[in-house]
């Protein structure tokens, strides 16, 4: 017969193996070592966005590119060196991912507020991404913390990131490999309600894709000529209605075919995700809730915890 003691041991056993990762992060992780971390990150993130409206979008993306590459371990923040080429110089990030200086500034402020280097760069990025969503008008959610920083970047892991040139099937596979279903992928893609993309990324779409509003494509062609290497850096909003305002307009843009990423329009192109796009377009609060849940889930992608990794003093290099 099972004694209460044995039952207790079994309960511990099963809760441990069923959620080995979720069990480790907690909102109160820094309650005694750095109680002001959330306040400090929020005000620093707010100042950065007040200085440059686009920065909120850039920080949200940085968090995504951290978590999808070998987990949320601050790996993307490490500078490339000749000896150890990192994640920054790879195709998805080079001349594209931005906001590194802002993370440096926030880290300095957090360390000053808490009298030492007690908070990981990976956690600072996770909190700053949430604060960016909120600052731009999106939903709030709690950020469990306790991540530690990688002692090496994961350059090869950047191939896990989805590409703007990909079709729906490959996009679904890449998200599925990280544990996200189609609905979660569409919700997370709603982050494209804010931010910008470069001509180099949308050129092919505005000249070759047929599932784009023709007048919209023509208007973009004026500053993004056909020839590769000309005006590659010209920016256009991912969501033409309100690039600095977090809402569900992105889903309306998909329905109107006024999007600039091939991958975005794949979410509404006669396939299995069309109905999800319509749902989010019709129900902003459904989108908000699903987006917040998916962001927390993304923040749980294989973090380093306990004695793994380190707490970097400088987010750009290992200690
Ligand atoms: C579904 C697969 C996705 C693809 C293929 C994709 C691709 C891209 C590309 C190509 C850009 C423009 C980069 C440039 O021109 O330099 C971009 C920007 C952005 N992405 Fe994604 N993305 C995806 C999903 C996500 C997710 C899940 C998030 C966050 C939750 C996200 C957040 C952002 C944000 C906020 C920007 C604008 C950044 C800025 O203005 O600095 N993306 N994305
Ligand atoms: C359009 O597609 C063709 C064929 O794939 C390609 O060679 C060309 O570079 C594309 N045009 C642009 C502007 O990307």
XYZ file of C-alpha atoms and ligand atoms in Angstrom:
376
model
C 0.000 0.000 0.000
C 1.239 3.495 -0.754
C 2.083 5.422 2.347
C 1.601 9.198 2.379
C 5.383 9.510 2.196
C 5.612 7.439 -0.958
C 2.791 9.426 -2.534
C 4.623 12.639 -1.713
C 7.790 11.358 -3.348
C 5.815 10.351 -6.442
C 4.192 13.770 -6.690
C 7.591 15.484 -6.515
C 8.936 13.052 -9.090
C 6.140 13.609 -11.595
C 5.974 17.378 -11.283
C 9.733 17.506 -11.773
C 9.866 15.380 -14.892
C 6.710 16.851 -16.455
C 7.991 20.436 -16.435
C 11.759 20.418 -15.986
C 12.102 23.919 -17.404
C 9.026 25.767 -16.130
C 9.852 24.816 -12.558
C 13.074 26.823 -12.573
C 12.068 30.371 -13.505
C 9.979 32.489 -11.161
C 8.804 36.086 -11.009
C 10.281 36.513 -7.524
C 13.726 35.159 -8.342
C 15.459 38.494 -7.644
C 13.208 39.548 -4.758
C 16.083 39.601 -2.303
C 19.113 40.075 -4.577
C 17.770 42.840 -6.847
C 14.279 43.910 -5.799
C 14.181 46.942 -8.116
C 15.085 45.046 -11.296
C 11.596 45.311 -12.844
C 11.276 49.039 -12.091
C 14.740 49.788 -13.403
C 14.280 47.862 -16.653
C 10.868 49.438 -17.217
C 12.040 53.008 -16.882
C 15.167 52.435 -18.968
C 13.153 50.712 -21.703
C 10.676 53.564 -21.659
C 13.450 56.157 -22.083
C 14.945 54.221 -24.971
C 11.585 54.101 -26.753
C 10.985 57.788 -26.065
C 14.338 58.510 -27.701
C 13.522 56.338 -30.700
C 10.051 54.912 -31.234
C 11.279 51.933 -33.260
C 13.437 50.651 -30.400
C 10.488 48.867 -28.782
C 10.072 46.710 -31.870
C 13.803 46.073 -32.049
C 13.933 44.813 -28.448
C 10.955 42.491 -28.978
C 12.726 40.980 -31.972
C 16.023 40.668 -30.109
C 14.255 38.578 -27.460
C 12.773 36.294 -30.154
C 16.173 35.859 -31.808
C 17.741 35.082 -28.444
C 15.190 32.457 -27.411
C 14.886 30.620 -30.741
C 18.644 30.068 -30.908
C 19.693 27.543 -28.271
C 17.230 28.968 -25.747
C 16.913 32.305 -23.941
C 20.547 32.481 -22.872
C 21.673 35.972 -23.918
C 23.742 34.345 -26.685
C 22.713 36.948 -29.257
C 24.232 39.693 -27.114
C 27.789 38.338 -27.350
C 29.983 40.278 -29.765
C 31.540 38.272 -32.579
C 35.283 37.824 -32.230
C 37.758 36.329 -34.660
C 38.334 33.459 -32.269
C 34.636 32.914 -31.542
C 32.276 34.096 -34.299
C 28.907 34.618 -32.669
C 25.244 35.026 -33.548
C 25.338 38.717 -34.451
C 27.122 38.274 -37.773
C 24.781 35.613 -39.178
C 22.279 36.189 -41.978
C 19.154 36.741 -39.822
C 20.943 39.200 -37.520
C 23.641 41.064 -39.456
C 22.658 44.658 -40.365
C 19.267 43.804 -38.956
C 19.022 42.880 -35.270
C 19.450 46.003 -33.167
C 19.110 47.380 -29.655
C 22.369 46.004 -28.236
C 23.409 49.431 -26.876
C 20.085 49.736 -25.075
C 20.601 46.388 -23.346
C 24.087 47.568 -22.306
C 22.601 50.730 -20.809
C 19.877 48.850 -18.951
C 22.407 46.355 -17.588
C 24.565 49.206 -16.256
C 21.540 50.793 -14.580
C 20.335 47.518 -13.056
C 23.804 46.729 -11.711
C 24.034 50.199 -10.202
C 20.589 49.913 -8.600
C 21.387 46.506 -7.105
C 24.964 47.105 -6.057
C 26.608 44.584 -8.363
C 26.125 42.220 -11.284
C 23.239 40.074 -10.023
C 20.814 39.965 -12.955
C 21.563 38.050 -16.145
C 21.579 39.680 -19.561
C 19.086 37.040 -20.728
C 16.612 38.138 -18.034
C 17.130 41.816 -18.799
C 16.275 41.132 -22.438
C 13.160 39.128 -21.489
C 11.910 41.919 -19.211
C 12.750 44.682 -21.713
C 10.804 42.832 -24.427
C 7.694 42.678 -22.218
C 8.094 46.334 -21.244
C 8.380 47.236 -24.932
C 5.133 45.436 -25.736
C 3.398 47.318 -22.911
C 4.954 50.682 -23.765
C 3.742 50.371 -27.365
C 0.197 49.660 -26.173
C 0.167 45.847 -26.148
C -0.839 43.396 -23.420
C 1.054 43.015 -20.157
C 2.137 39.714 -18.631
C 4.402 38.567 -15.830
C 7.972 37.637 -16.736
C 9.386 34.676 -14.798
C 13.139 35.181 -14.336
C 16.197 33.292 -13.150
C 17.841 32.656 -16.540
C 21.620 32.599 -16.682
C 23.872 33.694 -19.521
C 25.564 31.361 -21.967
C 29.335 31.095 -21.857
C 29.440 30.767 -25.639
C 27.271 31.908 -28.553
C 25.458 29.406 -30.757
C 26.223 30.491 -34.292
C 24.969 27.263 -35.864
C 21.710 27.570 -33.931
C 20.724 30.681 -35.888
C 19.570 28.351 -38.678
C 16.587 27.582 -36.410
C 15.295 31.098 -37.077
C 12.562 31.383 -39.707
C 13.358 33.217 -42.964
C 11.310 35.901 -44.706
C 11.517 33.872 -47.943
C 9.915 30.761 -46.423
C 6.506 29.274 -47.182
C 3.898 28.222 -44.621
C 5.060 24.584 -44.304
C 8.682 25.362 -43.391
C 7.548 28.162 -41.055
C 5.232 25.754 -39.218
C 8.065 23.214 -38.962
C 10.461 25.705 -37.423
C 7.942 26.761 -34.789
C 6.884 23.185 -34.155
C 10.531 22.274 -33.524
C 10.411 24.773 -30.633
C 7.112 23.441 -29.304
C 4.724 25.988 -30.831
C 1.561 25.060 -32.699
C 0.120 26.974 -35.660
C -2.049 29.196 -33.481
C 0.912 30.163 -31.295
C 3.005 30.866 -34.382
C 0.345 33.187 -35.785
C -0.047 34.897 -32.396
C 3.714 35.471 -32.089
C 3.860 36.750 -35.658
C 1.480 39.458 -34.456
C 4.641 41.138 -33.125
C 4.950 42.373 -36.708
C 2.267 44.885 -35.742
C 5.320 47.011 -34.927
C 8.678 47.627 -36.547
C 10.334 47.878 -39.933
C 12.003 45.799 -42.598
C 14.666 46.620 -45.170
C 14.271 46.763 -48.933
C 16.759 43.859 -49.190
C 14.152 41.745 -47.434
C 10.973 42.871 -49.232
C 12.365 43.544 -52.734
C 11.501 40.153 -54.138
C 7.988 40.381 -52.724
C 7.121 43.792 -54.178
C 8.344 42.831 -57.663
C 7.549 39.128 -57.867
C 4.838 38.064 -55.429
C 1.308 38.048 -56.793
C -0.480 37.979 -53.436
C 0.221 41.630 -52.641
C -2.058 44.648 -53.133
C -0.699 45.965 -56.488
C -1.062 49.646 -55.577
C 0.786 49.008 -52.340
C 3.578 47.159 -54.137
C 3.939 49.986 -56.646
C 4.158 52.600 -53.908
C 7.018 50.708 -52.253
C 8.913 50.221 -55.511
C 9.638 53.954 -55.688
C 12.231 53.712 -52.894
C 13.239 50.087 -53.323
C 14.509 49.625 -56.871
C 14.727 46.242 -58.580
C 18.520 46.105 -58.623
C 20.126 44.298 -55.691
C 22.528 46.562 -53.841
C 20.575 49.750 -54.524
C 18.783 51.246 -51.514
C 18.966 47.887 -49.726
C 18.451 49.654 -46.417
C 15.254 51.558 -47.233
C 12.836 50.843 -44.417
C 9.135 50.161 -44.680
C 6.711 49.292 -41.869
C 5.782 45.646 -41.386
C 2.271 46.868 -40.566
C 1.497 49.976 -42.634
C -1.250 51.279 -40.327
C 0.672 51.900 -37.111
C 4.300 50.742 -36.982
C 4.832 52.091 -33.451
C 1.541 50.980 -31.966
C 0.987 47.412 -30.782
C -2.437 46.180 -31.869
C -4.146 43.649 -34.124
C -3.919 45.827 -37.253
C -1.284 43.465 -38.579
C -3.960 40.825 -39.107
C -6.090 43.287 -41.043
C -3.024 44.084 -43.160
C -2.660 40.365 -43.914
C -6.299 40.141 -44.988
C -5.840 43.232 -47.183
C -2.564 41.823 -48.569
C -0.721 44.953 -47.566
C 2.304 43.250 -46.024
C 5.935 43.326 -47.064
C 7.316 39.985 -45.890
C 6.650 36.960 -48.055
C 6.564 34.889 -44.846
C 3.896 37.130 -43.292
C 1.515 36.812 -46.227
C 1.981 33.035 -46.099
C -0.105 33.128 -42.896
C -3.051 34.324 -44.964
C -2.752 32.831 -48.410
C -5.537 30.286 -48.651
C -3.938 27.832 -46.226
C -4.638 26.316 -42.839
C -3.810 29.459 -40.838
C -6.274 31.798 -42.631
C -8.959 31.135 -40.015
C -6.608 32.038 -37.164
C -5.720 35.310 -38.876
C -9.438 36.116 -39.263
C -10.047 35.264 -35.615
C -7.289 37.628 -34.423
C -8.392 40.304 -36.858
C -11.956 40.158 -35.490
C -11.073 39.695 -31.810
C -8.286 41.929 -30.505
C -8.583 40.595 -26.957
C -8.217 36.981 -28.108
C -5.026 38.014 -29.872
C -3.726 39.909 -26.831
C -4.245 36.940 -24.514
C -2.732 34.422 -26.912
C 0.219 36.694 -27.670
C 1.016 37.215 -23.981
C 0.842 33.466 -23.265
C 3.051 32.671 -26.238
C 5.643 35.253 -25.157
C 5.862 33.668 -21.702
C 6.198 30.275 -23.361
C 8.943 31.582 -25.640
C 10.750 32.908 -22.573
C 10.818 29.354 -21.234
C 12.772 27.948 -24.175
C 15.604 25.980 -22.530
C 17.011 28.622 -20.206
C 20.212 27.987 -18.290
C 19.423 27.902 -14.575
C 20.969 27.117 -11.230
C 24.725 26.859 -11.583
C 24.670 26.568 -15.381
C 26.247 29.393 -17.387
C 27.012 32.641 -15.590
C 25.733 36.133 -14.860
C 27.699 38.239 -17.308
C 29.042 41.553 -16.086
C 29.209 42.827 -19.677
C 26.457 41.462 -21.931
C 28.831 41.515 -24.935
C 31.433 39.112 -23.551
C 31.723 36.187 -21.238
C 33.206 36.924 -17.813
C 7.151 33.867 -38.419
C 8.431 33.945 -38.687
C 9.163 35.254 -38.724
C 9.923 35.707 -39.754
C 10.191 34.998 -41.068
C 10.402 37.008 -39.377
C 11.226 37.803 -40.164
C 11.485 39.134 -39.924
C 12.205 39.998 -40.826
C 12.809 39.572 -42.158
C 12.217 41.239 -40.276
C 12.864 42.506 -40.882
C 14.356 42.448 -40.678
C 15.112 43.481 -41.486
O 14.671 43.900 -42.547
O 16.225 43.841 -41.052
C 11.522 41.153 -39.020
C 11.325 42.205 -38.157
C 10.725 42.081 -36.924
N 10.329 40.904 -36.334
Fe 10.107 39.123 -37.222
N 9.940 37.323 -38.131
C 9.197 36.272 -37.684
C 8.608 36.162 -36.437
C 8.737 37.083 -35.427
C 8.396 36.872 -34.056
C 7.886 35.552 -33.470
C 8.641 38.036 -33.390
C 8.474 38.360 -31.925
C 7.644 37.771 -31.122
C 9.113 38.984 -34.373
C 9.393 40.306 -34.141
C 9.831 41.202 -35.102
C 9.847 42.639 -34.900
C 9.294 43.386 -33.706
C 10.451 43.201 -36.047
C 10.774 44.667 -36.311
C 12.154 44.962 -35.720
C 12.642 46.388 -35.900
O 11.950 47.240 -36.443
O 13.806 46.626 -35.487
N 9.199 38.356 -35.591
N 11.097 39.859 -38.835
C 12.109 37.864 -59.330
O 12.219 36.445 -59.515
C 13.240 36.082 -60.445
C 13.121 34.565 -60.635
O 13.233 33.885 -59.429
C 14.594 36.500 -59.895
O 15.628 36.134 -60.776
C 14.596 37.997 -59.684
O 15.797 38.399 -59.048
C 13.427 38.430 -58.805
N 13.343 39.888 -58.786
C 13.575 40.595 -57.678
C 13.452 42.086 -57.808
O 13.834 40.105 -56.611
